[in-house]
Coordinates of C-alpha atoms in Angstrom, one line a residue:
Chain A
M1 CA -13.4 46.7 -102.1
S2 CA -11.0 46.1 -104.9
A3 CA -9.3 49.4 -104.1
L4 CA -8.7 48.3 -100.6
F5 CA -6.4 45.4 -101.5
S6 CA -5.2 46.9 -104.7
Q7 CA -1.6 46.4 -105.8
N8 CA -1.6 49.7 -107.6
P9 CA 1.3 51.8 -106.2
L10 CA -0.6 54.9 -106.9
M11 CA -3.4 53.9 -104.6
N12 CA -1.5 52.3 -101.7
G13 CA 1.9 53.9 -101.9
P14 CA 5.0 52.0 -103.0
N15 CA 4.7 48.2 -102.6
Y16 CA 8.2 47.1 -101.5
S17 CA 9.1 43.5 -101.6
F18 CA 11.1 43.8 -98.3
S19 CA 9.4 44.3 -95.0
D20 CA 11.1 47.2 -93.3
T21 CA 10.1 49.9 -95.7
P22 CA 10.2 53.5 -94.6
V23 CA 6.5 54.2 -94.0
S24 CA 5.4 57.8 -93.4
H25 CA 3.9 58.1 -90.0
P26 CA 0.3 59.4 -89.9
N27 CA 1.4 62.2 -87.6
E28 CA 4.3 63.2 -89.8
A29 CA 1.9 64.6 -92.4
H30 CA 0.6 67.0 -89.8
G31 CA 4.1 68.4 -89.1
E32 CA 4.8 66.4 -85.9
L33 CA 8.2 64.9 -85.3
R34 CA 8.7 61.1 -85.4
E35 CA 9.6 59.5 -82.1
H36 CA 13.1 58.1 -81.8
R37 CA 13.3 55.1 -79.6
F38 CA 16.8 55.7 -78.2
N39 CA 16.9 55.5 -74.4
P40 CA 20.0 57.1 -72.9
Y41 CA 19.6 55.3 -69.5
T42 CA 19.9 51.7 -68.3
D43 CA 19.5 50.4 -64.7
N44 CA 22.5 48.3 -63.9
G45 CA 21.2 47.2 -60.5
G46 CA 23.3 46.5 -57.5
S47 CA 23.2 48.1 -54.0
T48 CA 25.4 50.2 -51.8
L49 CA 25.5 51.0 -48.1
A50 CA 27.4 53.4 -45.9
I51 CA 27.6 53.7 -42.1
A52 CA 29.4 56.4 -40.1
G53 CA 31.1 55.5 -36.8
A54 CA 32.7 57.7 -34.1
D55 CA 36.1 57.8 -35.8
F56 CA 35.6 55.8 -39.0
A57 CA 33.2 55.3 -41.9
I58 CA 32.4 52.2 -43.9
V59 CA 31.1 52.2 -47.5
A60 CA 30.2 48.9 -49.1
G61 CA 28.7 47.8 -52.4
D62 CA 28.1 44.6 -54.2
T63 CA 30.0 44.0 -57.4
R64 CA 27.4 42.5 -59.7
L65 CA 26.5 44.5 -62.9
T66 CA 23.3 43.6 -64.6
S67 CA 21.0 44.7 -67.4
G68 CA 17.6 43.2 -67.2
Y69 CA 17.9 39.6 -66.3
S70 CA 21.5 39.2 -67.6
I71 CA 24.6 39.6 -65.6
H72 CA 27.3 41.5 -67.5
T73 CA 30.0 40.9 -65.0
R74 CA 30.5 39.6 -61.5
Y75 CA 33.2 42.1 -60.6
S76 CA 32.5 45.7 -61.3
P77 CA 33.2 47.9 -58.3
K78 CA 30.7 50.6 -57.3
V79 CA 32.9 52.0 -54.5
F80 CA 35.8 54.3 -55.4
K81 CA 38.5 56.2 -53.6
I82 CA 38.4 59.9 -54.6
G83 CA 40.9 62.7 -54.6
G84 CA 44.3 61.0 -54.1
T85 CA 47.5 62.4 -55.7
T86 CA 48.3 59.2 -57.6
A87 CA 46.5 57.0 -60.1
D88 CA 46.2 54.2 -57.6
Q89 CA 44.5 56.6 -55.1
K90 CA 46.5 55.1 -52.3
D91 CA 46.6 58.4 -50.3
A92 CA 42.9 59.1 -50.9
T93 CA 40.7 60.1 -47.9
I94 CA 37.3 60.3 -49.5
V95 CA 35.2 57.4 -50.8
L96 CA 32.4 57.7 -53.3
S97 CA 29.9 55.0 -54.1
V98 CA 27.6 55.2 -57.1
V99 CA 24.7 52.9 -58.0
G100 CA 22.1 53.0 -60.8
F101 CA 23.4 53.6 -64.3
A102 CA 27.0 52.4 -64.4
A103 CA 28.2 54.7 -67.2
D104 CA 26.9 57.8 -65.5
G105 CA 28.5 56.5 -62.3
T106 CA 31.9 56.2 -64.0
A107 CA 31.5 59.7 -65.5
L108 CA 30.5 61.2 -62.2
R109 CA 33.4 59.5 -60.3
E110 CA 35.9 60.8 -62.9
R111 CA 34.5 64.4 -62.7
L112 CA 34.5 64.5 -58.9
D113 CA 38.0 63.0 -58.8
A114 CA 39.2 65.7 -61.2
A115 CA 37.5 68.4 -59.1
C116 CA 39.3 67.2 -56.0
K117 CA 42.6 67.2 -57.8
M118 CA 42.0 70.7 -59.1
Y119 CA 41.2 71.8 -55.6
R120 CA 44.4 70.4 -54.3
Y121 CA 46.3 72.1 -57.1
R122 CA 44.7 75.5 -56.5
H123 CA 44.6 75.5 -52.7
G124 CA 47.6 73.3 -51.9
K125 CA 45.6 71.1 -49.5
P126 CA 43.3 68.1 -49.8
M127 CA 39.5 68.7 -50.1
S128 CA 37.5 68.2 -46.9
V129 CA 34.5 65.8 -47.0
N130 CA 32.0 68.6 -46.5
A131 CA 33.5 70.6 -49.3
A132 CA 33.6 67.5 -51.6
A133 CA 30.0 66.8 -50.6
K134 CA 28.8 70.3 -51.6
R135 CA 30.8 70.1 -54.9
L136 CA 29.2 66.7 -55.7
S137 CA 25.7 68.2 -55.1
T138 CA 26.5 71.1 -57.5
M139 CA 27.8 68.7 -60.1
L140 CA 24.7 66.6 -60.0
Y141 CA 22.4 69.7 -60.1
Q142 CA 24.3 71.1 -63.1
K143 CA 22.7 68.3 -65.0
R144 CA 19.2 68.9 -63.6
F145 CA 17.5 68.3 -66.9
F146 CA 19.6 65.4 -68.2
P147 CA 20.6 63.9 -64.8
Y148 CA 23.3 61.4 -64.0
Y149 CA 21.1 58.5 -63.2
V150 CA 22.9 57.5 -60.0
Y151 CA 22.3 57.4 -56.3
A152 CA 25.6 58.6 -54.8
I153 CA 26.9 58.2 -51.3
L154 CA 30.0 60.0 -50.2
A155 CA 32.0 59.2 -47.1
G156 CA 35.1 60.2 -45.2
L157 CA 36.1 61.8 -41.9
D158 CA 35.0 65.3 -41.1
E159 CA 37.3 68.1 -39.8
E160 CA 36.8 66.8 -36.2
G161 CA 37.8 63.3 -37.3
K162 CA 34.3 61.9 -37.0
G163 CA 32.9 59.6 -39.6
A164 CA 30.7 61.4 -42.2
V165 CA 28.3 59.9 -44.7
Y166 CA 26.5 62.1 -47.3
S167 CA 23.7 60.7 -49.4
Y168 CA 22.3 62.1 -52.7
D169 CA 19.4 61.8 -55.0
P170 CA 20.2 61.9 -58.8
V171 CA 19.7 65.6 -59.0
G172 CA 21.9 66.6 -56.1
S173 CA 19.7 66.9 -53.1
Y174 CA 21.9 65.8 -50.2
E175 CA 22.0 65.2 -46.5
R176 CA 24.6 64.1 -43.9
E177 CA 23.5 60.9 -42.1
M178 CA 24.6 58.2 -39.8
C179 CA 23.8 55.5 -42.4
R180 CA 22.2 55.1 -45.8
A181 CA 21.5 52.3 -48.2
G182 CA 21.2 53.0 -52.0
G183 CA 20.2 51.2 -55.1
A184 CA 18.1 48.1 -56.0
A185 CA 18.0 46.7 -52.5
A186 CA 17.8 50.0 -50.6
S187 CA 14.3 49.3 -49.5
L188 CA 15.3 45.9 -48.0
I189 CA 18.4 47.2 -46.2
M190 CA 17.3 50.7 -45.0
P191 CA 14.7 49.5 -42.3
F192 CA 17.3 47.1 -41.0
L193 CA 19.8 49.9 -40.6
D194 CA 17.2 52.1 -38.9
N195 CA 16.8 49.3 -36.4
Q196 CA 20.4 48.3 -35.9
V197 CA 22.3 51.5 -36.3
N198 CA 19.9 54.2 -35.1
F199 CA 18.1 51.7 -32.7
K200 CA 14.7 52.7 -34.0
N201 CA 11.7 51.0 -32.3
Q202 CA 14.1 49.9 -29.5
H203 CA 13.1 50.9 -26.0
I204 CA 14.3 50.3 -22.4
P205 CA 12.1 47.6 -20.8
G206 CA 10.1 48.9 -17.9
S207 CA 11.1 52.5 -18.3
G208 CA 7.6 53.8 -18.7
E209 CA 4.0 53.2 -19.9
G210 CA 2.9 53.6 -23.5
H211 CA 4.5 56.5 -25.3
A212 CA 6.3 57.5 -22.2
I213 CA 8.6 54.5 -22.5
Q214 CA 12.3 55.6 -22.9
E215 CA 14.1 55.0 -26.2
R216 CA 17.4 53.0 -26.2
E217 CA 20.3 55.4 -25.9
K218 CA 21.9 56.2 -29.3
K219 CA 25.6 55.6 -29.4
P220 CA 27.9 55.1 -32.4
L221 CA 28.8 51.5 -33.1
L222 CA 32.3 49.9 -33.0
R223 CA 34.0 49.1 -36.2
E224 CA 33.7 45.3 -35.8
Q225 CA 30.0 45.6 -35.2
V226 CA 29.5 47.8 -38.3
E227 CA 31.4 45.3 -40.4
I228 CA 29.2 42.5 -39.3
L229 CA 26.0 44.6 -39.9
V230 CA 27.2 45.3 -43.4
K231 CA 27.7 41.6 -44.1
D232 CA 24.3 40.7 -42.6
A233 CA 22.6 43.4 -44.6
F234 CA 24.0 42.2 -47.9
D235 CA 23.4 38.6 -47.1
G236 CA 19.8 39.4 -46.6
A237 CA 19.6 41.5 -49.8
V238 CA 21.3 38.9 -51.9
E239 CA 18.8 36.3 -50.8
R240 CA 15.8 38.3 -51.9
H241 CA 17.0 40.6 -54.8
I242 CA 18.2 39.2 -58.1
E243 CA 20.3 42.2 -59.0
V244 CA 22.4 42.0 -55.9
G245 CA 25.2 39.4 -55.4
D246 CA 28.6 38.0 -56.5
G247 CA 30.9 40.0 -54.3
L248 CA 30.9 42.5 -51.5
Q249 CA 33.4 45.4 -51.7
M250 CA 34.0 47.3 -48.5
M251 CA 36.0 50.4 -47.9
V252 CA 36.9 51.4 -44.3
I253 CA 38.0 55.0 -43.8
T254 CA 40.0 55.7 -40.7
S255 CA 42.6 58.3 -39.8
Q256 CA 45.2 55.8 -41.1
G257 CA 43.7 55.9 -44.6
V258 CA 41.3 53.8 -46.6
E259 CA 41.3 50.0 -46.3
E260 CA 39.7 47.9 -48.9
H261 CA 38.2 44.5 -48.4
Y262 CA 36.5 42.0 -50.7
L263 CA 34.3 39.2 -49.6
P264 CA 32.4 36.7 -51.8
L265 CA 28.6 36.8 -51.9
K266 CA 26.2 34.2 -53.4
K267 CA 26.6 34.0 -57.2
D268 CA 23.1 32.6 -58.0
Chain B
M1 CA 7.0 33.8 -39.0
V2 CA 8.1 30.4 -37.6
G3 CA 9.8 29.9 -34.2
K4 CA 10.6 26.9 -32.1
D5 CA 7.4 25.1 -31.5
C6 CA 5.5 28.3 -32.1
V7 CA 4.4 30.6 -35.0
A8 CA 3.6 34.3 -35.1
I9 CA 1.5 36.4 -37.4
A10 CA 1.3 40.2 -37.4
C11 CA -0.3 43.0 -39.3
D12 CA -0.4 46.8 -39.3
L13 CA -3.6 48.7 -38.6
R14 CA -3.8 51.3 -41.4
L15 CA -6.6 51.4 -43.9
G16 CA -5.9 53.9 -46.7
L17 CA -7.1 55.1 -50.1
Q18 CA -3.7 55.7 -51.8
A19 CA -2.2 58.5 -49.6
L20 CA -5.3 59.3 -47.7
T21 CA -5.6 57.4 -44.4
V22 CA -9.2 56.4 -43.8
S23 CA -8.8 54.4 -40.6
N24 CA -6.1 53.6 -38.1
N25 CA -7.9 50.6 -36.6
F26 CA -8.3 48.1 -39.4
P27 CA -6.9 44.7 -38.3
K28 CA -6.0 42.4 -41.1
I29 CA -5.7 39.1 -39.2
F30 CA -8.7 36.8 -38.6
Q31 CA -8.8 33.8 -36.3
Y32 CA -10.6 30.6 -37.3
G33 CA -10.2 28.2 -34.4
D34 CA -6.5 27.2 -34.3
V35 CA -5.7 28.8 -37.7
L36 CA -5.0 32.5 -38.4
L37 CA -5.5 34.2 -41.7
G38 CA -3.9 37.5 -42.7
L39 CA -5.4 39.4 -45.6
T40 CA -3.8 42.4 -47.4
G41 CA -5.2 44.2 -50.5
L42 CA -8.5 45.7 -51.4
A43 CA -10.4 46.3 -48.2
T44 CA -13.8 45.3 -49.5
D45 CA -12.3 42.0 -50.6
V46 CA -10.6 41.6 -47.2
A47 CA -14.0 41.9 -45.6
T48 CA -15.7 39.6 -48.1
V49 CA -13.0 36.9 -48.1
S50 CA -12.6 36.9 -44.3
D51 CA -16.4 36.4 -44.0
L52 CA -16.4 33.8 -46.7
F53 CA -13.7 31.7 -44.9
R54 CA -15.6 32.2 -41.5
Y55 CA -18.6 30.6 -43.2
K56 CA -16.5 27.8 -44.9
V57 CA -14.6 27.0 -41.7
N58 CA -17.8 26.9 -39.7
M59 CA -19.4 24.5 -42.2
Y60 CA -16.3 22.4 -42.1
R61 CA -16.5 22.2 -38.3
L62 CA -20.2 21.2 -38.3
R63 CA -19.6 18.5 -40.9
E64 CA -16.4 17.1 -39.5
E65 CA -17.0 17.8 -35.8
R66 CA -13.4 19.1 -35.4
N67 CA -11.4 22.2 -36.1
I68 CA -9.8 22.6 -39.5
A69 CA -6.0 21.9 -39.7
P70 CA -3.8 24.7 -41.0
S71 CA -2.7 22.7 -44.1
T72 CA -6.3 21.8 -44.9
F73 CA -7.3 25.5 -44.5
A74 CA -4.4 26.5 -46.8
N75 CA -5.8 24.2 -49.5
L76 CA -9.3 25.6 -48.9
V77 CA -8.0 29.1 -49.4
S78 CA -6.1 28.1 -52.5
S79 CA -9.1 26.4 -54.2
S80 CA -11.5 29.1 -53.1
L81 CA -9.3 31.8 -54.7
Y82 CA -8.7 29.8 -57.9
E83 CA -12.5 29.5 -58.3
R84 CA -12.4 33.2 -59.1
R85 CA -9.5 32.7 -61.5
F86 CA -10.8 35.3 -64.0
G87 CA -12.3 37.7 -61.6
P88 CA -10.1 37.4 -58.6
Y89 CA -10.4 38.8 -55.1
F90 CA -7.7 41.4 -54.8
V91 CA -6.1 40.0 -51.7
S92 CA -2.8 38.2 -50.9
P93 CA -3.5 36.0 -47.9
V94 CA -1.1 34.6 -45.3
V95 CA -1.9 31.5 -43.2
A96 CA -0.3 30.6 -39.9
G97 CA -1.0 27.8 -37.4
L98 CA 0.4 24.8 -35.6
D99 CA -0.4 21.3 -36.8
Q100 CA -2.9 19.8 -34.4
K101 CA -1.3 16.4 -34.2
T102 CA 2.4 17.0 -34.5
G103 CA 2.5 20.5 -33.1
K104 CA 4.7 21.5 -36.1
P105 CA 4.6 25.1 -37.2
F106 CA 2.8 25.8 -40.5
I107 CA 2.9 29.0 -42.5
C108 CA 2.1 29.7 -46.1
G109 CA 1.2 32.6 -48.4
F110 CA -0.8 33.0 -51.6
D111 CA -1.1 35.2 -54.6
S112 CA -4.5 36.6 -55.5
I113 CA -5.5 33.5 -57.5
G114 CA -4.5 30.9 -54.9
C115 CA -1.0 29.8 -55.8
I116 CA 0.5 28.6 -52.5
D117 CA 3.9 29.6 -51.3
F118 CA 5.0 27.1 -48.6
A119 CA 7.8 28.5 -46.5
K120 CA 9.7 27.2 -43.5
D121 CA 10.9 30.7 -42.3
F122 CA 8.5 33.6 -43.0
I123 CA 5.9 34.9 -45.4
V124 CA 5.3 38.6 -46.1
S125 CA 2.5 40.4 -48.0
G126 CA 1.2 43.9 -48.7
T127 CA 2.6 47.2 -49.6
A128 CA 5.7 46.9 -47.4
T129 CA 6.9 43.5 -48.8
E130 CA 10.3 44.7 -49.8
Q131 CA 11.0 46.2 -46.5
L132 CA 9.6 43.2 -44.7
F133 CA 11.8 40.8 -46.8
G134 CA 14.9 42.9 -45.8
M135 CA 14.0 42.9 -42.1
C136 CA 12.9 39.2 -41.9
E137 CA 15.9 38.0 -43.9
S138 CA 18.3 39.7 -41.6
L139 CA 16.6 39.2 -38.2
W140 CA 15.1 35.7 -38.6
E141 CA 17.0 32.6 -37.7
P142 CA 15.9 29.0 -37.3
D143 CA 14.5 27.8 -33.9
M144 CA 14.9 31.1 -32.1
V145 CA 15.5 30.8 -28.3
R146 CA 16.9 33.1 -25.8
L147 CA 19.5 32.4 -23.2
D148 CA 19.9 34.7 -20.3
L149 CA 23.5 34.5 -19.2
D150 CA 24.4 36.5 -16.2
F151 CA 27.9 37.9 -16.8
R152 CA 27.8 40.1 -13.7
T153 CA 29.5 37.4 -11.7
L154 CA 32.3 36.9 -14.2
F155 CA 33.4 40.4 -15.1
P156 CA 33.5 43.7 -13.4
P157 CA 30.6 46.0 -14.3
G158 CA 30.9 48.7 -16.9
I159 CA 33.4 46.9 -19.0
F160 CA 32.3 46.7 -22.6
F161 CA 33.5 43.8 -24.6
Y162 CA 32.6 42.2 -27.8
M163 CA 32.0 38.6 -28.2
M164 CA 31.4 36.3 -31.1
I165 CA 30.0 32.9 -30.9
L166 CA 30.5 30.8 -34.0
L167 CA 28.0 28.1 -34.3
K168 CA 27.9 25.0 -36.3
N169 CA 25.2 26.3 -38.5
G170 CA 25.8 30.0 -38.6
Q171 CA 27.2 33.0 -36.9
L172 CA 26.0 35.0 -34.0
N173 CA 27.2 38.3 -32.9
H174 CA 26.4 40.3 -29.8
D175 CA 27.8 43.1 -28.0
V176 CA 27.6 42.7 -24.3
E177 CA 27.7 45.1 -21.4
C178 CA 29.0 43.2 -18.4
S179 CA 26.8 45.1 -16.0
T180 CA 23.7 43.5 -17.5
I181 CA 22.4 40.1 -18.2
M182 CA 23.3 39.0 -21.6
H183 CA 20.6 37.9 -24.0
I184 CA 21.7 35.7 -26.8
I185 CA 19.1 34.9 -29.4
C186 CA 20.4 31.7 -30.9
T187 CA 19.4 28.4 -32.4
S188 CA 18.2 25.7 -30.1
D189 CA 20.7 23.1 -31.2
L190 CA 23.4 25.4 -29.8
N191 CA 25.9 23.2 -28.1
F192 CA 28.4 25.0 -26.1
T193 CA 30.8 22.1 -26.1
N194 CA 31.0 22.3 -29.9
A195 CA 30.8 26.1 -30.1
S196 CA 33.9 28.0 -30.5
Y197 CA 34.0 31.6 -29.3
Q198 CA 36.4 34.5 -29.5
S199 CA 36.6 37.3 -27.0
T200 CA 38.9 40.0 -25.8
F201 CA 38.2 38.4 -22.4
A202 CA 38.8 34.8 -23.3
T203 CA 39.8 33.6 -19.9
G204 CA 37.0 32.2 -17.8
F205 CA 34.7 31.6 -20.7
D206 CA 35.3 27.8 -20.9
E207 CA 34.1 27.2 -17.4
F208 CA 31.4 29.8 -17.6
F209 CA 29.8 28.1 -20.6
A210 CA 30.3 24.7 -19.2
N211 CA 28.5 25.8 -16.0
N212 CA 25.6 27.3 -17.9
L213 CA 24.7 24.4 -20.2
N214 CA 21.6 23.8 -18.1
L215 CA 20.3 27.2 -19.2
L216 CA 19.3 25.5 -22.5
D217 CA 16.4 23.9 -20.6
D218 CA 15.0 27.3 -19.8
L219 CA 13.9 28.3 -23.2
Q220 CA 11.8 31.4 -23.9
C221 CA 11.1 30.9 -27.6
P222 CA 7.7 32.6 -27.9
E223 CA 9.0 35.8 -26.4
D224 CA 11.9 35.8 -28.8
L225 CA 9.7 35.1 -31.7
F226 CA 7.4 38.0 -30.6
E227 CA 10.4 40.4 -30.4
T228 CA 11.7 39.3 -33.8
I229 CA 8.4 39.6 -35.6
S230 CA 7.5 42.9 -33.9
Q231 CA 10.8 44.5 -34.7
A232 CA 10.6 43.2 -38.3
L233 CA 7.1 44.6 -38.8
L234 CA 7.6 48.0 -37.0
N235 CA 10.8 48.9 -38.7
A236 CA 9.5 47.8 -42.1
V237 CA 6.3 49.8 -41.9
D238 CA 8.2 52.9 -40.7
R239 CA 9.9 52.9 -44.2
D240 CA 6.6 52.5 -46.0
A241 CA 4.3 55.5 -46.4
L242 CA 1.3 53.3 -46.9
S243 CA 1.6 51.1 -43.8
G244 CA 1.8 51.6 -40.1
W245 CA -0.4 53.2 -37.4
G246 CA 0.1 50.4 -34.9
A247 CA 0.1 46.7 -35.2
H248 CA -1.5 43.5 -33.9
V249 CA 0.8 40.5 -33.1
Y250 CA -0.4 37.0 -32.5
I251 CA 1.9 34.3 -31.0
I252 CA 0.5 30.8 -31.4
E253 CA 1.7 28.1 -29.0
K254 CA 0.6 24.5 -28.4
D255 CA -2.2 25.4 -26.1
K256 CA -2.6 29.2 -26.3
V257 CA -2.7 32.1 -28.6
T258 CA -1.5 35.5 -27.3
K259 CA -2.6 38.7 -29.1
R260 CA -0.7 41.9 -28.4
L261 CA -1.4 45.5 -29.6
L262 CA 1.7 47.5 -30.6
K263 CA 1.3 51.2 -30.7
G264 CA 4.2 52.0 -33.0
R265 CA 4.6 55.4 -34.7
Q266 CA 1.4 57.2 -35.4
D267 CA 2.4 59.1 -38.5

């Protein structure tokens, strides 16, 4: 018993007077590595949303940046213009939104922007959205085993002038869609978009019995309607998700260029 | 979900063991007189708890010689769940009903140990809560009623225009095809004399709304509540792999309860 509580350094190892002494891990003796507790990722919350129209596309995102329960800033944009010729991107035609880990988002945005600029330099023409979409997918997959922790959405006008929205998972799997929500409140917004943009679960009354009933005809929405849907979607998300709020940043891509709007959201 | 002088409660029909679907006909709503109870969670506990409350409500009726009130039932649910504080039933109940005396809608939800969440708009529970919150938050509005305005007399058919009615307490937006009857889902305190509206076809609107003020008497609130809760549920469960396979919707009015079966997606 006396040996158990002995002060003898030879029996118990060194008895330091301060608390954080280097203690050899039991596993270390067996040649195993000690675990480092550095985590390279953070979830900075927030939410993004993109909808394609007949001749336009709208990308929106809230501007809150969080870490855990604390708000780092109320204005940190998640939606960026990509591939312009100047630093202020005023002639850009493609928009990228990134949500998830903000640092990775910034890094990815800068890489894609550089890639678009290189393309313009080499080919003497701006990059098309579908080319940029493929490039972004490759970029994400290149980091397959140490991914950019972001849900990206890319939008612009395709070669026919129609609105195009491409959505990605963190490792570059992508798809062209009519609409997509990403980030913390994606699960709140996405069913609303299914219903209001793709008219899911909407049928023509009296057009048939049971499963024979006709679905409501799908047609692309007008710009005013889409803008209202985006606001409504975010107002709903702000109400029920703590990581979403403060401001709504909205980019409207038309053949005239990219318009940027900012609207306040609830700050609580 | 609360409507004007009515409430609705709805559930999906799936019973599953993680990803394996065991049954596609497992209703989660139980009726006790005027009160309805929805139960999500562990299926054995759903059966046990629903039977337990059937027993308790029947005993209450025998002793008191009247039906249990929704608010009383809510407190019964709360205390019964808290009795099992350290070995809880794994259920999250939802209660809906109309107050017997005042006719006021009553809804509330609980956690598994009986903490009551009183709400004046909607309560959600189960695996698709996030999706349901998103749907309800964006579709629901207070005192839903529907006005059927016939625009065919006013404008030539086929013209598509966009109209915005700004109300005192919010904003409403609807696209309207002139060849059809317009359905506005709006709040019942809508007052066209106070409402301002914008339109690409602004002419003629003033008289039109003035002539249609009487339409407010012709309210169809239960139908609108039914549409809202059904769309909210169906679209929410379509984005949840663990919910779906059809739905039951109950609309509770002053003197009747309507139950409808929605087929929905079967995948």
